[in-house]
PDB file of C-alpha atoms in Angstrom:
ATOM      1  CA  MET A   6     -23.935 -31.626  53.057  1.00  0.00           C
ATOM      2  CA  ASN A   7     -25.766 -32.980  50.025  1.00  0.00           C
ATOM      3  CA  LEU A   8     -24.253 -33.802  46.629  1.00  0.00           C
ATOM      4  CA  ASP A   9     -25.356 -30.534  45.018  1.00  0.00           C
ATOM      5  CA  GLU A  10     -23.827 -28.481  47.826  1.00  0.00           C
ATOM      6  CA  TYR A  11     -20.616 -30.481  47.500  1.00  0.00           C
ATOM      7  CA  ALA A  12     -20.467 -29.877  43.742  1.00  0.00           C
ATOM      8  CA  ILE A  13     -20.737 -26.135  44.366  1.00  0.00           C
ATOM      9  CA  ALA A  14     -18.087 -26.229  47.098  1.00  0.00           C
ATOM     10  CA  VAL A  15     -15.665 -28.064  44.811  1.00  0.00           C
ATOM     11  CA  ALA A  16     -16.382 -25.688  41.919  1.00  0.00           C
ATOM     12  CA  SER A  17     -15.531 -22.719  44.127  1.00  0.00           C
ATOM     13  CA  THR A  18     -11.937 -23.964  44.475  1.00  0.00           C
ATOM     14  CA  LYS A  19     -11.246 -24.436  40.745  1.00  0.00           C
ATOM     15  CA  ASN A  20      -8.296 -22.564  39.280  1.00  0.00           C
ATOM     16  CA  PRO A  21      -9.972 -20.289  36.698  1.00  0.00           C
ATOM     17  CA  ASP A  22      -6.754 -19.988  34.692  1.00  0.00           C
ATOM     18  CA  LEU A  23      -6.735 -23.667  33.656  1.00  0.00           C
ATOM     19  CA  LYS A  24      -7.930 -24.438  30.140  1.00  0.00           C
ATOM     20  CA  VAL A  25     -10.138 -27.499  29.617  1.00  0.00           C
ATOM     21  CA  PRO A  26      -7.279 -29.866  28.647  1.00  0.00           C
ATOM     22  CA  GLU A  27      -5.360 -28.761  31.739  1.00  0.00           C
ATOM     23  CA  GLN A  28      -8.431 -29.321  33.904  1.00  0.00           C
ATOM     24  CA  PHE A  29      -8.845 -32.854  32.543  1.00  0.00           C
ATOM     25  CA  SER A  30      -5.216 -33.557  33.327  1.00  0.00           C
ATOM     26  CA  ASN A  31      -5.333 -31.934  36.757  1.00  0.00           C
ATOM     27  CA  TRP A  32      -8.454 -33.805  37.847  1.00  0.00           C
ATOM     28  CA  ALA A  33      -7.389 -37.175  36.415  1.00  0.00           C
ATOM     29  CA  LEU A  34      -3.929 -36.939  37.940  1.00  0.00           C
ATOM     30  CA  GLY A  35      -5.474 -35.807  41.204  1.00  0.00           C
ATOM     31  CA  ILE A  36      -7.745 -38.861  41.285  1.00  0.00           C
ATOM     32  CA  THR A  37      -4.853 -41.240  40.707  1.00  0.00           C
ATOM     33  CA  GLY A  38      -2.522 -39.458  43.101  1.00  0.00           C
ATOM     34  CA  GLU A  39      -4.998 -39.385  45.945  1.00  0.00           C
ATOM     35  CA  ALA A  40      -6.076 -42.994  45.278  1.00  0.00           C
ATOM     36  CA  GLY A  41      -2.404 -43.867  45.632  1.00  0.00           C
ATOM     37  CA  GLU A  42      -2.385 -42.203  49.043  1.00  0.00           C
ATOM     38  CA  VAL A  43      -5.381 -44.325  50.078  1.00  0.00           C
ATOM     39  CA  ALA A  44      -3.513 -47.416  48.882  1.00  0.00           C
ATOM     40  CA  GLU A  45      -0.410 -46.345  50.810  1.00  0.00           C
ATOM     41  CA  ILE A  46      -2.379 -46.121  54.065  1.00  0.00           C
ATOM     42  CA  ILE A  47      -3.759 -49.629  53.523  1.00  0.00           C
ATOM     43  CA  LYS A  48      -0.344 -50.992  52.498  1.00  0.00           C
ATOM     44  CA  LYS A  49       1.310 -49.621  55.622  1.00  0.00           C
ATOM     45  CA  HIS A  50      -1.464 -51.109  57.737  1.00  0.00           C
ATOM     46  CA  LEU A  51      -1.309 -54.552  56.131  1.00  0.00           C
ATOM     47  CA  TYR A  52       2.417 -54.933  55.536  1.00  0.00           C
ATOM     48  CA  HIS A  53       4.218 -52.531  57.859  1.00  0.00           C
ATOM     49  CA  GLY A  54       2.251 -53.154  61.038  1.00  0.00           C
ATOM     50  CA  LYS A  55       0.969 -49.594  61.226  1.00  0.00           C
ATOM     51  CA  GLU A  56      -2.376 -49.072  62.956  1.00  0.00           C
ATOM     52  CA  LEU A  57      -5.147 -48.173  60.525  1.00  0.00           C
ATOM     53  CA  ASN A  58      -5.892 -44.505  61.095  1.00  0.00           C
ATOM     54  CA  LEU A  59      -9.485 -43.979  59.989  1.00  0.00           C
ATOM     55  CA  ASN A  60      -9.153 -40.201  60.217  1.00  0.00           C
ATOM     56  CA  ASP A  61      -6.277 -40.214  57.721  1.00  0.00           C
ATOM     57  CA  LEU A  62      -8.120 -42.687  55.514  1.00  0.00           C
ATOM     58  CA  GLU A  63     -11.236 -40.521  55.532  1.00  0.00           C
ATOM     59  CA  LYS A  64      -9.212 -37.427  54.575  1.00  0.00           C
ATOM     60  CA  GLU A  65      -7.530 -39.185  51.660  1.00  0.00           C
ATOM     61  CA  MET A  66     -10.810 -40.702  50.464  1.00  0.00           C
ATOM     62  CA  GLY A  67     -12.285 -37.211  50.660  1.00  0.00           C
ATOM     63  CA  ASP A  68      -9.457 -35.988  48.441  1.00  0.00           C
ATOM     64  CA  VAL A  69     -10.288 -38.711  45.889  1.00  0.00           C
ATOM     65  CA  LEU A  70     -13.919 -37.644  46.018  1.00  0.00           C
ATOM     66  CA  TYR A  71     -12.929 -34.005  45.515  1.00  0.00           C
ATOM     67  CA  TYR A  72     -11.153 -34.796  42.254  1.00  0.00           C
ATOM     68  CA  ILE A  73     -13.965 -37.052  41.066  1.00  0.00           C
ATOM     69  CA  GLN A  74     -16.445 -34.258  41.737  1.00  0.00           C
ATOM     70  CA  ALA A  75     -14.190 -31.791  39.912  1.00  0.00           C
ATOM     71  CA  MET A  76     -14.173 -34.119  36.893  1.00  0.00           C
ATOM     72  CA  CYS A  77     -17.959 -34.349  37.115  1.00  0.00           C
ATOM     73  CA  ASN A  78     -18.202 -30.563  37.189  1.00  0.00           C
ATOM     74  CA  LEU A  79     -15.982 -30.303  34.126  1.00  0.00           C
ATOM     75  CA  THR A  80     -17.890 -32.877  32.091  1.00  0.00           C
ATOM     76  CA  GLY A  81     -21.427 -32.126  33.231  1.00  0.00           C
ATOM     77  CA  LEU A  82     -21.747 -35.498  34.925  1.00  0.00           C
ATOM     78  CA  THR A  83     -23.025 -35.809  38.478  1.00  0.00           C
ATOM     79  CA  LEU A  84     -21.909 -37.940  41.384  1.00  0.00           C
ATOM     80  CA  ALA A  85     -25.473 -39.182  41.709  1.00  0.00           C
ATOM     81  CA  GLY A  86     -25.458 -40.226  38.049  1.00  0.00           C
ATOM     82  CA  CYS A  87     -22.103 -41.967  38.396  1.00  0.00           C
ATOM     83  CA  MET A  88     -23.332 -43.762  41.497  1.00  0.00           C
ATOM     84  CA  ALA A  89     -26.582 -44.860  39.843  1.00  0.00           C
ATOM     85  CA  GLY A  90     -24.800 -46.030  36.702  1.00  0.00           C
ATOM     86  CA  ASN A  91     -22.309 -48.012  38.737  1.00  0.00           C
ATOM     87  CA  ALA A  92     -25.078 -49.587  40.838  1.00  0.00           C
ATOM     88  CA  ASP A  93     -26.906 -50.604  37.651  1.00  0.00           C
ATOM     89  CA  LYS A  94     -23.727 -52.083  36.168  1.00  0.00           C
ATOM     90  CA  LEU A  95     -23.052 -54.071  39.344  1.00  0.00           C
ATOM     91  CA  LYS A  96     -26.633 -55.327  39.499  1.00  0.00           C
ATOM     92  CA  LYS A  97     -26.325 -56.621  35.923  1.00  0.00           C
ATOM     93  CA  ARG A  98     -22.917 -58.164  36.622  1.00  0.00           C
ATOM     94  CA  TYR A  99     -24.003 -59.747  39.911  1.00  0.00           C
ATOM     95  CA  PRO A 100     -27.785 -60.153  39.624  1.00  0.00           C
ATOM     96  CA  THR A 101     -28.009 -62.378  42.725  1.00  0.00           C
ATOM     97  CA  GLY A 102     -25.111 -60.777  44.603  1.00  0.00           C
ATOM     98  CA  PHE A 103     -21.389 -61.421  44.572  1.00  0.00           C
ATOM     99  CA  VAL A 104     -20.209 -64.910  43.685  1.00  0.00           C
ATOM    100  CA  ALA A 105     -16.482 -65.686  43.709  1.00  0.00           C
ATOM    101  CA  GLY A 106     -15.284 -66.241  40.163  1.00  0.00           C
ATOM    102  CA  GLY A 107     -18.686 -65.181  38.898  1.00  0.00           C
ATOM    103  CA  GLY A 108     -20.246 -62.151  37.456  1.00  0.00           C
ATOM    104  CA  VAL A 109     -21.882 -61.572  34.119  1.00  0.00           C
ATOM    105  CA  ARG A 110     -20.044 -59.320  31.691  1.00  0.00           C
TER     106      ARG A 110
END
């Protein structure tokens, strides 16, 4: 599946009854909620001795991606644009690669 196909798939699941402010809230809260579930999997692995289940992690990361894509759909942004912008920002911050305690801001 490519990014455009994914954007269409996510759009097809949108609740048409939500007004724009409700969509912003739904997508933003969805991102944070699902990111919390990713964190919970890692926490249980690191501090509770639970085996890291990559299938569960992939599902929860997919849920985060779903909400990010939904926010992109709402705002007219694209995942590709967000990815490129982030890569550019990181390249400026770490022009020669990561250095502990470093980074240009």
